[in-house]
Structures are given as C-alpha cells and as structure tokens.
C-alpha cells in the first residue's frame, strides 16, 4: 500500500508534496494495531480534506439493506477485505500522500525516510465515494461481459453497504451460484470478499476456506454468531439479537445521558420502546434549560434511573410471548420476516401510526398466511420522533406520524 520515495524524486516544486501525520490505534476486539492517517491535519490552513471533494453520497440506505437481508430463506454475509486499500491512487497524486517511517519498517533503530501511499486510505473524505465507484465499475463490467445479468448486478448493488455485503436468497443453489460468480469477478477486479458466513453448512463449505468466517471450534462449519450492519446475528437460531449497553457507570449529567442514549444502536426500531423514552429524557433536560455538565435534578434523576433499569432488561426478553415477563424487553427477533417454511405464503403489510403530546410513531408488521391457514406476524420497522419543544396539536402530530 506504500512505497519508498525514490531518491531522485525527494525534492519536488513547492506545493507538489504533502506529508500526512499518522498514529497507531488499537481496537478493543482486535489484537493488531491499525495505522490511522490524519488527513484533516492542516499546514498553512490547508489539509487533504479541505482541498479534496468528498464526492456524492453513494451508500445504500442501511435500513433498506437490513430489511432486504430479512426477506428470503438463505442469508449470506461477507466483507470486502481492505476495501479502500484495494483501489490504487493515480500516480500523479501519490506525492500528496507522503509520510515518514523507518527505512526498515520492522526495525525502529533504522533511519527515518520518506514513503508515499499508493492506495486510498481510511479517513479520506473522498475514499468512500471513490472506492464505491471503483466497485460499481467492477460490477458493471461483469454485467457488460455477461458474467452476470443486469438484474443480478442490481441485486448486488442493493446488497452492499460500503464494504459489507448482506444478502438473502430464495434457495441454497441460487446462493451458491451467485456468490461464487461474485467472488470470482471481484478477484479479477482487485477486490476480495472475505469473512463469508451463512447458517447453511453445505453452502458454507462450498466457499474457499481462506475467505470463510472463522470458527475456532470447527473450521468446516459456520461460526455461531456474527455481526450484520452493527446488529448481532445468531446463525444457529437465525435470529437478530439486541444487547444492553454498558450501564455500570452512574448517569448524573445531560452529557452522560445523551452518550448512553446515542450508544444504543437500533437501525430498524425493533427496540424503540427503549430508545424513545431515553430520547425524551434528553429533551426534558433541554426543556429545563440544563447545561451539558449540570447535575440532573432529583425528579429527573429518578426517571433516568428507572429508564436505565429498563435498558438493563434488554437481552432478558424472549421472542416467545409465553416466556416474556412484564419487565423484560424482547430483544431477539427472527432474522426472516416470516417463520413459515412453506414456499408461497400470502403476505400482508400492516402499518399503525399514532401520536401523543410529546412523541409520534409508526410501526409496520408483516402478516404471513400459509395455504393451510397458519398465521405468522413479525415486526418489520418502527420509527419514532419527538414532538417539537414549542409543541404541535395532536392532529398535526398524527399526520406527521402518517408521513
């Protein structure tokens, strides 16, 4: 990803080079250190970020990708290995990506010399747009050369979220055929799909061993759990799990409360019954004019403590209504939008919207009916919003919920 600057190219005209500071960052769940380049570091008021265009926002809607992942019977996920580093920088721009490092990268006692990046880097405001464009060109090329159909190319595009590939298929055979073609044409284009996981053991073994998700207990079987766009996925039960954030520390200020509320990730609103009261408590802090580090008044602290007690119940609930206590929050949902195993169930989408003085909300359910009359109902999506502090009438808020 980088090369040493040749001695005859060290000195360049003014304004034709730029040096990027860097540091090592440790990830709590990974043993290795990631080198992070600070593209926002300024020299004479300018940086790579200020002098570069960010490009268009080409990311798919995360909620949409996750919902499509829940549609069909056979789920598969993967990760584009070193996504940004898979795309080369144009040679005429590499001198703007210079940095200092040891002549022998593994010997800190060796002299410090100049290197320059030859690939795009994590942290550049342009990287997402440029690398996504390169990936889209690879998909378009595969479609134009008849490696895949135009329809399949569109399915692939809609299943990508940055470097995450998240898709479901009607059958195992269709999944195998699609995934193997995808892997091959990505490799020809300089990309590598890795960490592939699926609950289907035979499908899992059909992929090359070096690009499967790791299973320390049995390398021939898929792992027991994975993460799909920030949501935990149990591959054994094929279900999505929500877990309570760390609530061991005391929440005494508006800043600490907002930090806890923002730390609960729920892209499709399946635990909105937990996140929404937290957002409302933050709004109450604003209504009372509290500053960020002011200690919460006693009446608010009691409400916050009660809410934190509910937050801790995330993970104690069950998707089985016969096992849910009055305090537990259901945090386990089937990955698929229907638990019926028949080929052609009838689907109905039911949407409910309502509003109160402080909150308006909408929730959607899928009701599936098998030919023999068996009925299954699963939540699809929920959205909630806080009413403006200045207030609106209930009818207006109800209209907002419908929109």
Coordinates of C-alpha atoms in Angstrom, one line a residue:
X1 CA 0.0 0.0 0.0
X2 CA 3.0 2.3 0.2
X3 CA 6.4 2.7 -1.4
X4 CA 9.6 4.4 -0.5
X5 CA 10.1 7.7 -2.4
X6 CA 13.0 7.3 -4.9
X7 CA 16.0 9.5 -4.1
X8 CA 15.7 11.4 -7.4
X9 CA 12.1 12.3 -6.5
X10 CA 12.6 13.5 -3.0
X11 CA 12.7 17.2 -4.0
X12 CA 9.7 18.5 -5.8
X13 CA 8.5 22.0 -6.7
X14 CA 6.7 23.9 -3.9
X15 CA 3.0 22.8 -3.5
X16 CA 3.6 19.4 -5.2
X17 CA 4.0 17.4 -2.0
X18 CA 2.2 16.9 1.3
X19 CA 3.0 15.0 4.4
X20 CA 0.4 13.2 6.5
X21 CA 0.8 12.6 10.2
X22 CA -0.2 9.1 11.5
X23 CA -0.6 7.2 14.7
X24 CA -1.4 3.6 15.8
X25 CA -4.9 2.9 17.2
X26 CA -5.9 -0.3 19.0
X27 CA -9.3 -1.9 18.5
X28 CA -10.7 -3.4 21.8
X29 CA -11.7 -6.6 19.9
X30 CA -8.6 -7.0 17.7
X31 CA -5.0 -7.8 18.5
X32 CA -3.4 -5.8 15.8
X33 CA -2.8 -2.0 15.6
X34 CA -4.4 0.0 12.9
X35 CA -2.3 2.8 11.4
X36 CA -4.5 5.9 11.1
X37 CA -3.5 8.8 8.9
X38 CA -4.8 12.2 9.9
X39 CA -6.0 13.7 6.5
X40 CA -7.5 16.6 8.4
X41 CA -4.2 17.8 9.8
X42 CA -3.6 21.4 8.4
X43 CA -0.5 23.1 7.1
X44 CA -0.9 26.8 6.5
X45 CA -4.6 26.4 6.9
X46 CA -5.0 23.6 4.4
X47 CA -5.3 19.8 4.5
X48 CA -6.1 16.9 2.2
X49 CA -9.7 17.1 3.4
X50 CA -10.1 20.8 2.8
X51 CA -8.6 20.6 -0.7
X52 CA -10.4 17.5 -1.9
X53 CA -14.0 16.9 -3.0
X54 CA -15.9 14.4 -0.9
X55 CA -17.9 13.2 -3.9
X56 CA -21.5 12.1 -3.9
X57 CA -23.1 10.0 -1.1
X58 CA -23.3 6.6 -2.8
X59 CA -24.1 4.5 0.3
X60 CA -27.3 2.5 0.2
X61 CA -29.9 3.2 2.9
X62 CA -28.7 1.0 5.8
X63 CA -32.3 0.2 6.9
X64 CA -33.2 -0.9 3.4
X65 CA -30.2 -3.2 3.2
X66 CA -31.0 -4.8 6.5
X67 CA -34.7 -5.3 5.6
X68 CA -33.8 -6.9 2.3
X69 CA -31.5 -9.2 4.3
X70 CA -34.6 -10.4 6.2
X71 CA -36.7 -11.2 3.2
X72 CA -35.6 -14.6 1.9
X73 CA -34.8 -18.0 3.3
X74 CA -31.0 -18.3 2.8
X75 CA -28.9 -15.5 4.2
X76 CA -25.2 -14.8 3.4
X77 CA -22.9 -12.1 4.6
X78 CA -19.4 -11.1 3.6
X79 CA -16.8 -8.3 4.0
X80 CA -14.7 -6.7 1.3
X81 CA -11.2 -7.2 2.7
X82 CA -9.2 -3.9 2.9
X83 CA -11.8 -2.2 0.8
X84 CA -10.0 1.2 0.5
X85 CA -6.6 -0.3 0.0
X86 CA -7.9 -2.3 -2.9
X87 CA -8.1 0.8 -5.1
X88 CA -5.0 2.5 -6.4
X89 CA -4.2 6.2 -6.2
X90 CA -3.4 7.9 -9.5
X91 CA 0.4 8.1 -9.8
X92 CA 0.3 11.9 -10.2
X93 CA -1.3 12.3 -6.7
X94 CA 0.9 9.9 -4.7
X95 CA 3.3 12.7 -3.6
X96 CA 0.4 14.3 -1.7
X97 CA 0.3 11.2 0.5
X98 CA 3.9 11.2 1.8
X99 CA 4.7 10.2 5.3
X100 CA 7.8 9.4 7.4
X101 CA 8.7 5.9 8.5
X102 CA 11.7 3.7 9.3
X103 CA 13.8 2.6 6.4
X104 CA 13.4 -0.9 7.6
X105 CA 9.7 -1.0 8.6
X106 CA 10.3 -3.7 11.2
X107 CA 13.4 -2.0 12.7
X108 CA 12.8 1.2 14.8
X109 CA 16.5 1.8 15.0
X110 CA 16.9 2.2 11.2
X111 CA 16.9 5.7 9.7
X112 CA 13.7 7.6 9.1
X113 CA 12.9 8.1 5.4
X114 CA 10.1 9.3 3.2
X115 CA 7.4 6.9 2.0
X116 CA 4.2 7.6 0.0
X117 CA 0.9 5.8 -0.2
X118 CA -0.1 4.1 -3.5
X119 CA -3.6 3.1 -2.4
X120 CA -6.6 5.0 -1.0
X121 CA -6.6 5.3 2.8
X122 CA -9.1 5.0 5.6
X123 CA -10.1 8.5 6.7
X124 CA -10.1 10.5 3.5
X125 CA -13.4 12.3 2.8
X126 CA -13.2 11.1 -0.8
X127 CA -12.3 7.5 -0.1
X128 CA -15.9 6.1 0.3
X129 CA -17.1 7.7 -2.9
X130 CA -14.1 6.8 -5.0
X131 CA -13.8 3.2 -3.8
X132 CA -17.5 2.7 -4.2
X133 CA -17.3 4.0 -7.7
X134 CA -14.5 1.5 -8.5
X135 CA -16.5 -1.3 -7.0
X136 CA -19.6 -0.2 -9.1
X137 CA -17.4 -0.2 -12.2
X138 CA -16.3 -3.8 -11.4
X139 CA -20.0 -4.8 -11.1
X140 CA -20.9 -3.0 -14.3
X141 CA -18.0 -4.7 -16.2
X142 CA -19.2 -8.1 -15.0
X143 CA -22.7 -7.4 -16.3
X144 CA -21.4 -6.0 -19.6
X145 CA -19.3 -9.0 -20.3
X146 CA -22.2 -11.3 -19.5
X147 CA -20.6 -12.8 -16.4
X148 CA -23.7 -11.9 -14.5
X149 CA -27.1 -10.5 -15.7
X150 CA -28.0 -6.8 -15.3
X151 CA -30.7 -7.9 -12.9
X152 CA -28.1 -9.7 -10.7
X153 CA -25.9 -6.7 -10.9
X154 CA -28.6 -4.6 -9.4
X155 CA -29.3 -7.1 -6.7
X156 CA -25.6 -7.0 -5.8
X157 CA -25.5 -3.2 -5.7
X158 CA -28.5 -3.1 -3.4
X159 CA -26.9 -5.6 -1.0
X160 CA -23.8 -3.6 -0.4
X161 CA -23.3 -1.1 2.4
X162 CA -19.8 0.3 2.0
X163 CA -17.6 -2.9 2.4
X164 CA -20.3 -5.0 3.9
X165 CA -22.2 -7.5 1.6
X166 CA -25.5 -8.5 3.1
X167 CA -28.0 -10.6 1.1
X168 CA -30.6 -13.3 1.3
X169 CA -31.6 -15.8 -1.4
X170 CA -34.6 -18.0 -2.1
X171 CA -32.6 -21.2 -2.3
X172 CA -29.2 -22.6 -1.4
X173 CA -28.4 -23.4 -5.1
X174 CA -29.1 -19.8 -6.1
X175 CA -27.0 -18.5 -3.3
X176 CA -24.0 -20.7 -4.2
X177 CA -24.1 -19.8 -7.9
X178 CA -24.4 -16.1 -7.2
X179 CA -21.8 -16.0 -4.5
X180 CA -19.1 -17.9 -6.4
X181 CA -19.6 -15.7 -9.5
X182 CA -19.4 -12.6 -7.3
X183 CA -16.2 -13.8 -5.6
X184 CA -14.5 -14.6 -8.9
X185 CA -15.2 -11.3 -10.7
X186 CA -14.3 -9.3 -7.6
X187 CA -10.9 -11.1 -7.5
X188 CA -10.3 -10.2 -11.2
X189 CA -11.0 -6.6 -10.4
X190 CA -8.7 -6.4 -7.4
X191 CA -11.2 -6.8 -4.6
X192 CA -11.5 -9.7 -2.2
X193 CA -14.7 -10.9 -0.5
X194 CA -13.9 -12.4 2.9
X195 CA -15.4 -13.4 6.3
X196 CA -18.3 -15.1 4.4
X197 CA -20.9 -16.6 6.8
X198 CA -24.2 -18.4 6.3
X199 CA -26.1 -20.8 8.6
X200 CA -26.2 -23.4 5.8
X201 CA -23.3 -25.8 6.4
X202 CA -23.1 -27.2 2.8
X203 CA -23.2 -23.7 1.3
X204 CA -20.6 -22.5 3.8
X205 CA -18.2 -25.3 2.7
X206 CA -18.7 -24.5 -1.0
X207 CA -16.7 -21.3 -0.5
X208 CA -12.9 -21.3 -0.5
X209 CA -11.6 -21.9 3.0
X210 CA -9.4 -18.8 3.2
X211 CA -12.4 -16.4 2.7
X212 CA -14.8 -18.1 5.1
X213 CA -15.6 -16.5 8.5
X214 CA -13.5 -18.1 11.2
X215 CA -14.9 -20.8 13.5
X216 CA -12.3 -21.7 16.2
X217 CA -14.2 -24.9 17.1
X218 CA -14.7 -26.4 13.7
X219 CA -13.4 -24.7 10.5
X220 CA -15.8 -26.7 8.3
X221 CA -18.9 -25.2 10.0
X222 CA -20.1 -21.6 10.1
X223 CA -19.5 -19.6 13.2
X224 CA -22.2 -19.5 15.9
X225 CA -22.6 -15.7 15.7
X226 CA -21.7 -12.7 13.5
X227 CA -22.5 -9.0 13.2
X228 CA -24.7 -7.7 10.4
X229 CA -24.5 -4.0 9.9
X230 CA -24.0 -3.5 13.6
X231 CA -26.7 -5.9 14.8
X232 CA -25.7 -9.3 16.3
X233 CA -26.8 -12.3 14.3
X234 CA -27.1 -15.8 15.9
X235 CA -26.5 -18.2 13.0
X236 CA -27.6 -21.2 15.0
X237 CA -31.1 -19.9 15.5
X238 CA -31.0 -17.5 12.6
X239 CA -32.2 -14.6 14.8
X240 CA -31.2 -11.0 15.4
X241 CA -30.1 -10.1 19.0
X242 CA -30.0 -6.7 20.8
X243 CA -27.9 -6.4 23.8
X244 CA -27.9 -3.8 26.6
X245 CA -25.1 -1.3 26.5
X246 CA -22.7 -0.9 29.5
X247 CA -24.7 0.9 32.2
X248 CA -22.4 0.3 35.1
X249 CA -21.3 4.0 35.3
X250 CA -23.5 6.5 37.1
X251 CA -25.5 8.8 34.8
X252 CA -25.6 12.2 36.5
X253 CA -25.5 14.8 33.7
X254 CA -27.2 15.6 30.4
X255 CA -23.9 14.8 28.6
X256 CA -23.7 11.4 30.1
X257 CA -27.3 10.7 29.4
X258 CA -27.0 11.7 25.8
X259 CA -23.9 9.5 25.4
X260 CA -25.8 6.5 26.7
X261 CA -28.9 7.1 24.5
X262 CA -26.7 7.6 21.4
X263 CA -24.8 4.4 22.2
X264 CA -27.9 2.1 21.7
X265 CA -27.9 1.1 18.0
X266 CA -31.3 0.2 16.6
X267 CA -31.4 0.8 12.8
X268 CA -34.9 -0.6 12.2
X269 CA -36.6 0.4 15.5
X270 CA -37.1 -3.0 17.0
X271 CA -36.3 -1.8 20.5
X272 CA -37.8 1.7 20.0
X273 CA -39.7 1.1 23.3
X274 CA -36.3 1.5 25.0
X275 CA -34.6 4.2 22.8
X276 CA -37.6 6.6 22.6
X277 CA -38.0 7.2 26.4
X278 CA -34.3 7.8 26.5
X279 CA -34.5 10.5 23.8
X280 CA -37.5 12.0 25.6
X281 CA -35.4 12.3 28.8
X282 CA -32.7 14.1 26.9
X283 CA -35.4 16.5 25.6
X284 CA -36.6 17.1 29.1
X285 CA -33.1 18.2 30.0
X286 CA -33.3 20.8 27.3
X287 CA -36.8 21.8 28.3
X288 CA -35.5 22.6 31.8
X289 CA -32.5 24.6 30.5
X290 CA -29.8 22.2 31.9
X291 CA -26.3 22.7 30.6
X292 CA -24.2 19.8 29.5
X293 CA -22.4 19.2 32.7
X294 CA -25.1 20.3 35.2
X295 CA -26.1 17.6 37.7
X296 CA -29.6 16.3 37.0
X297 CA -32.3 17.5 39.4
X298 CA -33.7 14.8 41.7
X299 CA -37.0 14.3 39.8
X300 CA -35.2 13.8 36.5
X301 CA -32.6 11.5 38.1
X302 CA -35.3 9.2 39.4
X303 CA -36.7 9.0 35.8
X304 CA -33.3 8.3 34.4
X305 CA -32.6 5.6 36.9
X306 CA -35.9 4.0 36.1
X307 CA -35.2 4.1 32.4
X308 CA -31.7 2.6 32.9
X309 CA -33.4 -0.3 34.7
X310 CA -35.4 -0.9 31.6
X311 CA -32.2 -0.7 29.4
X312 CA -30.6 -3.4 31.5
X313 CA -33.6 -5.7 30.7
X314 CA -32.6 -5.7 27.0
X315 CA -31.4 -9.3 26.4
X316 CA -33.6 -10.8 29.2
X317 CA -36.7 -10.8 27.0
X318 CA -37.8 -13.6 24.6
X319 CA -39.5 -13.7 21.2
X320 CA -41.8 -16.3 22.8
X321 CA -44.8 -14.4 24.2
X322 CA -45.3 -17.2 26.8
X323 CA -41.9 -16.5 28.3
X324 CA -41.9 -12.7 28.4
X325 CA -42.1 -11.2 31.9
X326 CA -43.8 -7.8 32.4
X327 CA -40.5 -6.1 32.8
X328 CA -38.4 -7.9 30.2
X329 CA -37.8 -6.3 26.8
X330 CA -38.0 -8.6 23.7
X331 CA -34.5 -8.4 22.2
X332 CA -34.5 -11.5 20.0
X333 CA -36.2 -11.4 16.6
X334 CA -36.3 -14.0 13.8
X335 CA -33.9 -12.9 11.0
X336 CA -36.5 -13.7 8.4
X337 CA -39.7 -11.7 8.1
X338 CA -41.7 -14.8 8.4
X339 CA -41.1 -18.0 10.3
X340 CA -43.4 -20.0 7.9
X341 CA -41.4 -22.6 5.9
X342 CA -44.0 -23.0 3.1
X343 CA -42.9 -21.8 -0.4
X344 CA -45.6 -19.3 -1.2
X345 CA -47.3 -17.8 1.8
X346 CA -49.6 -14.8 1.4
X347 CA -48.1 -11.6 2.8
X348 CA -49.9 -8.6 4.2
X349 CA -48.2 -5.3 5.4
X350 CA -50.0 -3.7 8.4
X351 CA -49.0 -0.2 9.5
X352 CA -50.0 1.6 12.6
X353 CA -49.4 5.3 13.3
X354 CA -50.2 7.4 16.4
X355 CA -49.1 10.4 18.4
X356 CA -49.2 11.9 21.8
X357 CA -48.4 15.3 23.1
X358 CA -44.6 14.5 23.2
X359 CA -44.0 11.7 20.7
X360 CA -45.3 10.4 17.4
X361 CA -44.6 7.0 16.0
X362 CA -45.3 4.4 13.3
X363 CA -44.7 0.6 13.3
X364 CA -45.1 -1.9 10.5
X365 CA -45.8 -5.6 10.7
X366 CA -45.8 -8.4 8.1
X367 CA -48.6 -10.9 8.4
X368 CA -47.9 -14.1 6.5
X369 CA -50.5 -16.8 6.0
X370 CA -49.7 -20.3 4.7
X371 CA -52.1 -22.2 2.3
X372 CA -53.3 -24.3 5.2
X373 CA -54.2 -21.3 7.3
X374 CA -51.2 -21.0 9.7
X375 CA -50.6 -17.3 10.5
X376 CA -47.3 -15.6 11.5
X377 CA -46.8 -12.0 12.4
X378 CA -43.4 -10.3 12.6
X379 CA -42.3 -6.6 13.2
X380 CA -40.6 -5.0 10.2
X381 CA -39.8 -1.5 11.1
X382 CA -40.6 1.2 13.7
X383 CA -39.9 4.9 13.6
X384 CA -40.4 7.4 16.4
X385 CA -39.8 11.1 16.7
X386 CA -40.1 13.6 19.5
X387 CA -42.6 16.4 19.2
X388 CA -41.1 19.9 18.9
X389 CA -40.4 21.6 22.2
X390 CA -42.7 24.5 21.2
X391 CA -45.4 22.0 20.7
X392 CA -47.9 21.0 18.0
X393 CA -51.5 19.9 18.1
X394 CA -52.3 16.2 18.4
X395 CA -53.9 16.0 14.9
X396 CA -50.8 17.6 13.3
X397 CA -48.5 15.1 15.1
X398 CA -50.7 12.3 13.9
X399 CA -50.4 13.5 10.4
X400 CA -46.6 13.7 10.9
X401 CA -46.7 10.0 12.0
X402 CA -48.5 9.0 8.9
X403 CA -46.0 10.8 6.7

